[in-house]
Amino acid sequence: MVNKSSTALENLMGIEHSKLNFFQELRHSIEELTVSNQESEGQRREIAAILDGITDVMMVLSEDLRILSVNHVFLELFPDIDPIGRYCYEIFRNTNFPCSECPAFRSLSLDIVCRETAIFRIDGRNMQFQMVASPLKNPYLPEHRVLIFKRDVTMEKEYQAKFYQAEKMATMGMLAAGVAHEVNNPLTAVAGFAEGIKRRLPRLEGKVGDELFEDFKEYTDTILKECDRCQTIVQTLLTFSRPVVSDFMPVSLNRVVNDTIRILQHHFKKHPRLRVSVSLAEVLPMIYGDEAQLKQVALNLLTNAVDAIGEKGELCVATTLFEGGVRMVVSDTGCGIPEKNLDKLFDPFFTTKPVGKGIGIGLATCYHIVRDHGGEITVNSDLGVGTCFAVTLPLRQRDHNE
């Protein structure tokens, strides 16, 4: 009996000891899991903080370009849209087919990081994005995925356009100053001698034939008239090189058009089959603005119209009163603009011209100048028929420095 009781007690103590070891191991495991969970939570928060610190639009897309997840920047850009499960091109392009410049397909098919720049119209304005697509290929996932970053570079491109325009105008200013100096000196001499001849003409009266005397008088008047016209052209050219920032002054839109057309006369003569018609309102009130900048707008619109027309066509320029303001309309019978490009026309560096013919800052500059004057520039175009640009400016607007 004693041996049996002793054995039962030892067994009982062994069981309790085993339970104690089990609970100790369990507690140790729980402590390890707690520490591991805290570390995981810390890493999760760190990753979340890193993702929240990213200022680019970020998306994870499926192979068929459905949105699987987005970051807070995406939701701020599209606050009223639930993107999960929708195609990205439905949201960014409002179309039913993928974008031609989409880097996601190339990234997935070539298994490389792809970059692309594109313009999207969001909330009524054109925004330019630099896109980076990186493949996410994981054997444990049912399908491959792609990570997309979209960085808004709209303002950066606008500043680049202004910088290039400022450089161009500075160069033009130096050229204009040089032209003015080199042309005005001989022009002054020609005009001075012509004035001297004109003063001495009365001495010849009665000493030469009447017909010869009238010829001398007509030739002298023509020389002086053409000298005045050359001086006006030089002065008009100089107005295009004035500093971009200046006080708004009373400006005649009709004068802006006339001076710009005078500058472009030589350019028009290179296109003998080009017809230029000008229809200016007889009574047009003055507006407040920067004359040099407004001439720059007219110059860009007119030269673009000539380029669009090519060898043969008609260019029309008109000014009118329009809804409490004044309007300048430049229309042409050129090649027209495809509808898909109309929304991009005023974006910096967008151009349909061949390489070397333009870098796409002319219309972007026009847009900003007109906007700074409190006005509006619009375009209507029919492919193969022609294009019409309309610049509307208010009679009164806030000071552009406000």
Coordinates of C-alpha atoms in Angstrom, one line a residue:
M1 CA 0.0 0.0 0.0
V2 CA 2.8 2.4 0.9
N3 CA 4.5 1.8 -2.4
K4 CA 1.3 2.4 -4.3
S5 CA 0.5 5.7 -2.5
S6 CA 4.1 6.9 -3.0
T7 CA 3.9 6.2 -6.7
A8 CA 0.5 8.0 -7.0
L9 CA 1.9 11.1 -5.2
E10 CA 5.0 11.2 -7.5
N11 CA 2.7 10.9 -10.5
L12 CA 0.5 13.7 -9.2
M13 CA 3.5 15.9 -8.6
G14 CA 4.9 15.1 -12.1
I15 CA 1.6 16.2 -13.6
E16 CA 1.6 19.4 -11.7
H17 CA 5.1 20.1 -12.6
S18 CA 4.4 19.5 -16.2
K19 CA 1.4 21.9 -16.0
L20 CA 3.7 24.5 -14.4
N21 CA 6.2 24.1 -17.2
F22 CA 3.5 24.4 -19.8
F23 CA 2.1 27.6 -18.3
Q24 CA 5.6 29.1 -18.0
E25 CA 6.3 28.3 -21.7
L26 CA 2.9 29.7 -22.6
R27 CA 3.5 32.9 -20.7
H28 CA 7.0 33.1 -22.4
S29 CA 5.4 32.6 -25.8
I30 CA 2.7 35.2 -25.1
E31 CA 5.5 37.7 -24.0
E32 CA 7.4 37.0 -27.2
L33 CA 4.2 37.4 -29.3
T34 CA 3.4 40.6 -27.5
V35 CA 6.9 42.0 -28.2
S36 CA 6.7 40.8 -31.8
N37 CA 3.3 42.4 -32.2
Q38 CA 4.6 45.6 -30.8
E39 CA 7.5 45.6 -33.2
S40 CA 5.2 44.8 -36.1
E41 CA 2.8 47.6 -35.1
G42 CA 5.8 49.9 -34.9
Q43 CA 7.0 48.9 -38.3
R44 CA 3.4 49.3 -39.6
R45 CA 3.2 52.8 -38.2
E46 CA 6.6 53.7 -39.6
I47 CA 5.6 52.4 -43.1
A48 CA 2.2 54.2 -42.8
A49 CA 4.1 57.4 -41.8
I50 CA 6.4 57.0 -44.8
L51 CA 3.4 56.5 -47.2
D52 CA 1.5 59.4 -45.7
G53 CA 4.6 61.5 -46.3
I54 CA 4.6 60.8 -50.0
T55 CA 3.1 63.8 -51.8
D56 CA 2.7 61.9 -55.1
V57 CA -0.5 60.2 -56.2
M58 CA 0.1 56.5 -55.5
M59 CA -1.9 53.5 -56.8
V60 CA -1.6 49.8 -57.0
L61 CA -3.2 48.4 -60.1
S62 CA -4.1 44.9 -61.3
E63 CA -3.0 43.5 -64.6
D64 CA -6.1 44.8 -66.3
L65 CA -5.5 48.2 -64.7
R66 CA -8.2 48.0 -62.0
I67 CA -7.4 50.0 -58.9
L68 CA -6.6 47.9 -55.8
S69 CA -5.4 50.5 -53.4
V70 CA -4.6 54.2 -53.3
N71 CA -2.9 56.7 -50.9
H72 CA -4.4 59.8 -49.2
V73 CA -3.1 62.1 -52.0
F74 CA -5.3 60.2 -54.5
L75 CA -8.3 60.7 -52.3
E76 CA -7.6 64.4 -51.9
L77 CA -7.4 64.8 -55.7
F78 CA -10.6 62.8 -56.1
P79 CA -12.6 63.4 -52.9
D80 CA -16.0 62.3 -54.2
I81 CA -14.8 59.0 -55.9
D82 CA -14.5 55.5 -54.5
P83 CA -11.7 54.2 -56.7
I84 CA -11.3 50.6 -55.5
G85 CA -12.3 48.2 -58.3
R86 CA -12.5 50.9 -61.0
Y87 CA -10.2 51.2 -64.0
C88 CA -7.7 54.0 -63.6
Y89 CA -8.4 55.4 -67.1
E90 CA -12.1 55.8 -66.2
I91 CA -11.1 58.2 -63.5
F92 CA -8.2 60.1 -65.1
R93 CA -9.3 60.1 -68.7
N94 CA -13.1 59.5 -68.4
T95 CA -12.8 56.9 -71.2
N96 CA -13.5 53.2 -71.7
F97 CA -10.1 52.3 -73.0
P98 CA -6.5 52.5 -71.6
C99 CA -4.3 55.6 -72.3
S100 CA -1.9 55.2 -75.2
E101 CA 0.9 56.6 -73.1
C102 CA 0.2 54.4 -70.0
P103 CA 3.5 53.0 -68.6
A104 CA 1.8 50.3 -66.6
F105 CA 1.5 47.8 -69.6
R106 CA 5.1 48.3 -70.5
S107 CA 6.2 47.9 -66.9
L108 CA 4.3 44.6 -66.5
S109 CA 5.3 43.1 -69.9
L110 CA 9.0 44.1 -69.8
D111 CA 9.4 43.8 -66.0
I112 CA 11.1 47.1 -65.7
V113 CA 10.5 50.5 -64.2
C114 CA 8.9 52.8 -66.8
R115 CA 8.5 56.5 -66.9
E116 CA 6.1 58.8 -68.8
T117 CA 4.7 62.3 -68.7
A118 CA 1.1 63.0 -69.5
I119 CA -1.6 65.7 -69.2
F120 CA -4.9 65.0 -67.5
R121 CA -7.9 67.3 -67.2
I122 CA -9.0 67.2 -63.5
D123 CA -11.6 69.4 -61.9
G124 CA -11.8 71.6 -65.0
R125 CA -8.1 72.3 -65.4
N126 CA -5.2 70.7 -67.2
M127 CA -2.6 69.1 -64.9
Q128 CA 0.6 67.6 -66.0
F129 CA 2.0 64.5 -64.2
Q130 CA 5.3 62.6 -64.3
M131 CA 4.4 58.9 -63.9
V132 CA 6.6 56.1 -62.7
A133 CA 5.4 52.5 -63.0
S134 CA 7.1 49.7 -61.1
P135 CA 6.1 46.0 -61.5
L136 CA 5.1 44.0 -58.3
K137 CA 5.6 40.4 -59.3
N138 CA 5.0 38.0 -56.4
P139 CA 4.7 34.2 -56.8
Y140 CA 2.3 34.1 -53.8
L141 CA -0.2 36.5 -55.4
P142 CA -2.8 35.3 -57.8
E143 CA -1.8 37.9 -60.4
H144 CA 0.9 40.4 -61.0
R145 CA 0.4 44.0 -59.9
V146 CA 2.0 47.4 -60.8
L147 CA 2.8 50.3 -58.5
I148 CA 2.1 53.8 -60.0
F149 CA 3.4 57.1 -58.8
K150 CA 2.1 60.3 -60.4
R151 CA 3.8 63.5 -59.5
D152 CA 2.1 66.8 -60.2
V153 CA 4.6 69.0 -62.2
T154 CA 2.1 71.5 -63.6
M155 CA 3.5 74.5 -61.7
E156 CA 7.0 73.4 -62.4
K157 CA 6.3 73.3 -66.2
E158 CA 4.6 76.7 -66.0
Y159 CA 7.6 78.2 -64.4
Q160 CA 9.9 76.6 -66.9
A161 CA 7.7 78.1 -69.7
K162 CA 8.0 81.5 -68.1
F163 CA 11.7 81.1 -67.8
Y164 CA 12.2 80.2 -71.4
Q165 CA 9.9 83.0 -72.5
A166 CA 11.8 85.5 -70.3
E167 CA 15.1 84.3 -71.9
K168 CA 13.5 84.6 -75.4
M169 CA 12.3 88.1 -74.7
A170 CA 15.6 89.1 -73.2
T171 CA 17.4 87.9 -76.4
M172 CA 14.8 89.7 -78.5
G173 CA 15.4 92.9 -76.4
M174 CA 19.1 92.8 -77.1
L175 CA 18.5 92.2 -80.8
A176 CA 15.9 95.0 -80.9
A177 CA 18.3 97.4 -79.2
G178 CA 21.0 96.5 -81.7
V179 CA 18.7 96.8 -84.6
A180 CA 17.5 100.2 -83.3
H181 CA 21.1 101.5 -83.0
E182 CA 22.3 100.1 -86.3
V183 CA 19.2 101.2 -88.3
N184 CA 18.5 104.6 -86.6
N185 CA 21.9 106.0 -87.3
P186 CA 21.8 105.7 -91.1
L187 CA 18.1 106.4 -91.0
T188 CA 18.7 109.7 -89.2
A189 CA 21.3 110.6 -91.8
V190 CA 18.9 109.8 -94.7
A191 CA 16.1 111.7 -93.1
G192 CA 18.4 114.7 -92.4
F193 CA 19.7 115.0 -95.9
A194 CA 16.1 114.6 -97.3
E195 CA 15.0 117.4 -95.0
G196 CA 17.9 119.5 -96.3
I197 CA 16.9 118.8 -99.9
K198 CA 13.3 119.7 -99.1
R199 CA 14.3 123.1 -97.7
R200 CA 16.4 123.9 -100.8
L201 CA 13.7 122.9 -103.3
P202 CA 12.2 126.4 -103.5
R203 CA 15.5 127.6 -105.0
L204 CA 15.0 125.3 -107.9
E205 CA 11.5 126.5 -108.6
G206 CA 11.5 128.3 -112.0
K207 CA 15.0 127.1 -112.8
V208 CA 14.0 123.6 -113.8
G209 CA 10.9 122.3 -115.5
D210 CA 7.7 122.1 -113.5
E211 CA 7.5 118.3 -114.1
L212 CA 11.0 117.8 -112.8
F213 CA 10.4 120.1 -109.8
E214 CA 7.2 118.1 -108.9
D215 CA 9.2 114.8 -109.2
F216 CA 11.9 116.1 -106.8
K217 CA 9.2 117.2 -104.4
E218 CA 7.4 113.9 -104.5
Y219 CA 10.5 111.8 -104.2
T220 CA 11.6 113.9 -101.1
D221 CA 8.3 113.5 -99.5
T222 CA 8.3 109.8 -100.1
I223 CA 11.8 109.4 -98.6
L224 CA 10.8 111.3 -95.5
K225 CA 7.5 109.3 -95.2
E226 CA 9.3 106.0 -95.5
C227 CA 12.0 107.1 -92.9
D228 CA 9.2 107.9 -90.5
R229 CA 7.6 104.5 -91.2
C230 CA 11.0 102.7 -90.5
Q231 CA 11.4 104.6 -87.3
T232 CA 7.9 103.6 -86.2
I233 CA 8.7 99.9 -87.0
V234 CA 11.8 100.1 -84.9
Q235 CA 10.0 101.6 -82.0
T236 CA 7.2 99.0 -82.3
L237 CA 9.8 96.3 -82.3
L238 CA 11.3 97.7 -79.1
T239 CA 8.0 97.5 -77.3
F240 CA 8.1 93.7 -77.6
S241 CA 11.3 93.7 -75.5
R242 CA 10.1 95.7 -72.5
P243 CA 10.2 94.1 -69.1
V244 CA 7.5 91.6 -68.4
V245 CA 6.4 93.3 -65.2
S246 CA 5.2 96.9 -65.6
D247 CA 2.3 99.1 -64.5
F248 CA -1.0 98.7 -66.4
M249 CA -1.7 101.8 -68.6
P250 CA -4.5 102.7 -70.9
V251 CA -4.1 100.7 -74.1
S252 CA -5.9 100.7 -77.5
L253 CA -6.5 97.2 -78.7
N254 CA -6.8 98.5 -82.3
R255 CA -3.3 100.0 -82.0
V256 CA -2.0 96.7 -80.6
V257 CA -3.4 94.9 -83.7
N258 CA -2.1 97.5 -86.2
D259 CA 1.4 97.6 -84.7
T260 CA 1.6 93.8 -84.7
I261 CA 0.4 93.6 -88.3
R262 CA 3.0 96.2 -89.3
I263 CA 5.7 94.1 -87.7
L264 CA 4.6 91.0 -89.6
Q265 CA 4.2 92.6 -93.1
H266 CA 7.5 91.1 -94.2
H267 CA 6.5 87.7 -92.9
F268 CA 3.2 87.9 -94.8
K269 CA 5.0 88.7 -98.0
K270 CA 6.7 85.3 -97.8
H271 CA 3.2 83.8 -98.5
P272 CA 2.0 85.5 -101.7
R273 CA -1.2 83.4 -101.7
L274 CA -2.1 84.4 -98.2
R275 CA -5.0 86.9 -97.9
V276 CA -5.0 89.0 -94.7
S277 CA -8.2 90.9 -93.8
V278 CA -8.5 93.3 -90.9
S279 CA -11.7 94.5 -89.5
L280 CA -11.3 96.9 -86.5
A281 CA -14.2 98.5 -84.6
E282 CA -14.4 102.2 -85.3
V283 CA -15.2 103.1 -81.7
L284 CA -13.3 100.9 -79.2
P285 CA -12.8 102.0 -75.6
M286 CA -9.4 101.9 -74.0
I287 CA -8.5 99.1 -71.6
Y288 CA -5.9 98.9 -68.9
G289 CA -3.1 96.6 -69.5
D290 CA 0.5 96.1 -70.6
E291 CA 0.8 97.0 -74.3
A292 CA 4.0 95.0 -74.9
Q293 CA 2.4 91.9 -73.4
L294 CA -0.8 92.3 -75.4
K295 CA 1.3 92.7 -78.6
Q296 CA 3.0 89.5 -77.7
V297 CA -0.4 87.7 -77.6
A298 CA -1.4 89.1 -81.0
L299 CA 2.0 88.2 -82.4
N300 CA 1.8 84.6 -81.3
L301 CA -1.8 84.2 -82.5
L302 CA -1.0 85.7 -85.9
T303 CA 2.2 83.7 -86.5
N304 CA 0.5 80.5 -85.5
A305 CA -2.4 81.2 -87.9
V306 CA 0.1 81.8 -90.8
D307 CA 1.9 78.5 -89.9
A308 CA -1.4 76.7 -89.9
I309 CA -2.5 78.1 -93.3
G310 CA 0.7 77.2 -95.1
E311 CA 0.8 78.2 -98.7
K312 CA -2.7 79.4 -99.4
G313 CA -5.6 80.6 -97.2
E314 CA -7.1 83.5 -95.4
L315 CA -6.3 85.2 -92.1
C316 CA -8.8 87.4 -90.5
V317 CA -8.3 89.8 -87.6
A318 CA -11.1 91.7 -86.0
T319 CA -11.8 93.7 -82.8
T320 CA -15.3 94.3 -81.4
L321 CA -17.1 95.3 -78.2
F322 CA -18.2 92.2 -76.3
E323 CA -20.2 91.8 -73.1
G324 CA -18.8 94.9 -71.3
G325 CA -15.3 94.4 -72.7
V326 CA -13.3 94.3 -75.9
R327 CA -12.5 91.2 -78.0
M328 CA -9.8 90.4 -80.5
V329 CA -10.6 87.5 -82.9
V330 CA -8.0 85.8 -85.0
S331 CA -9.3 83.2 -87.4
D332 CA -7.7 81.3 -90.2
T333 CA -8.6 78.8 -92.9
G334 CA -5.7 76.5 -92.0
C335 CA -5.5 72.8 -91.2
G336 CA -7.5 73.0 -88.0
I337 CA -6.8 71.3 -84.7
P338 CA -7.8 67.7 -83.7
E339 CA -10.5 67.7 -81.0
K340 CA -8.3 65.6 -78.7
N341 CA -5.6 68.4 -78.7
L342 CA -7.9 71.3 -77.9
D343 CA -7.7 70.8 -74.1
K344 CA -3.9 70.7 -74.3
L345 CA -3.2 73.8 -76.4
F346 CA -2.5 76.1 -73.5
D347 CA -0.3 73.7 -71.7
P348 CA 3.4 74.5 -71.5
F349 CA 5.6 72.6 -74.0
F350 CA 2.6 71.1 -75.8
T351 CA 3.1 71.5 -79.6
T352 CA 2.0 69.8 -82.8
K353 CA 4.7 71.6 -84.8
P354 CA 7.7 69.6 -86.2
V355 CA 10.9 69.6 -84.2
G356 CA 12.7 72.9 -84.6
K357 CA 9.5 74.8 -85.4
G358 CA 8.4 75.5 -81.9
I359 CA 8.7 74.2 -78.3
G360 CA 5.1 74.8 -77.2
I361 CA 5.4 77.9 -75.0
G362 CA 3.7 80.5 -77.2
L363 CA 0.0 79.7 -76.4
A364 CA 0.9 78.9 -72.8
T365 CA 2.4 82.4 -72.5
C366 CA -0.7 83.9 -74.2
Y367 CA -2.9 82.2 -71.7
H368 CA -1.1 83.5 -68.7
I369 CA -0.9 87.1 -70.1
V370 CA -4.6 87.2 -70.8
R371 CA -5.4 85.7 -67.4
D372 CA -3.2 88.3 -65.7
H373 CA -5.2 91.0 -67.5
G374 CA -8.4 89.5 -66.1
G375 CA -9.5 88.2 -69.5
E376 CA -10.2 85.0 -71.3
I377 CA -8.8 83.2 -74.3
T378 CA -10.9 80.6 -76.1
V379 CA -10.5 78.5 -79.2
N380 CA -12.8 76.8 -81.7
S381 CA -11.5 74.6 -84.5
D382 CA -12.8 72.3 -87.2
L383 CA -10.2 69.8 -88.6
G384 CA -9.5 70.7 -92.2
V385 CA -11.6 73.9 -92.1
G386 CA -9.8 76.3 -89.8
T387 CA -9.3 77.7 -86.3
C388 CA -10.6 80.8 -84.4
F389 CA -9.0 82.2 -81.3
A390 CA -10.9 84.9 -79.3
V391 CA -9.3 87.0 -76.6
T392 CA -11.7 88.9 -74.4
L393 CA -10.5 91.6 -72.1
P394 CA -12.5 93.6 -69.5
L395 CA -12.6 97.4 -69.6
R396 CA -11.7 97.5 -66.0
Q397 CA -9.8 94.9 -63.9
R398 CA -7.9 94.6 -60.7
D399 CA -4.3 95.7 -60.6
H400 CA -2.2 92.7 -61.8
N401 CA 0.0 93.0 -58.7
E402 CA -2.8 92.3 -56.3

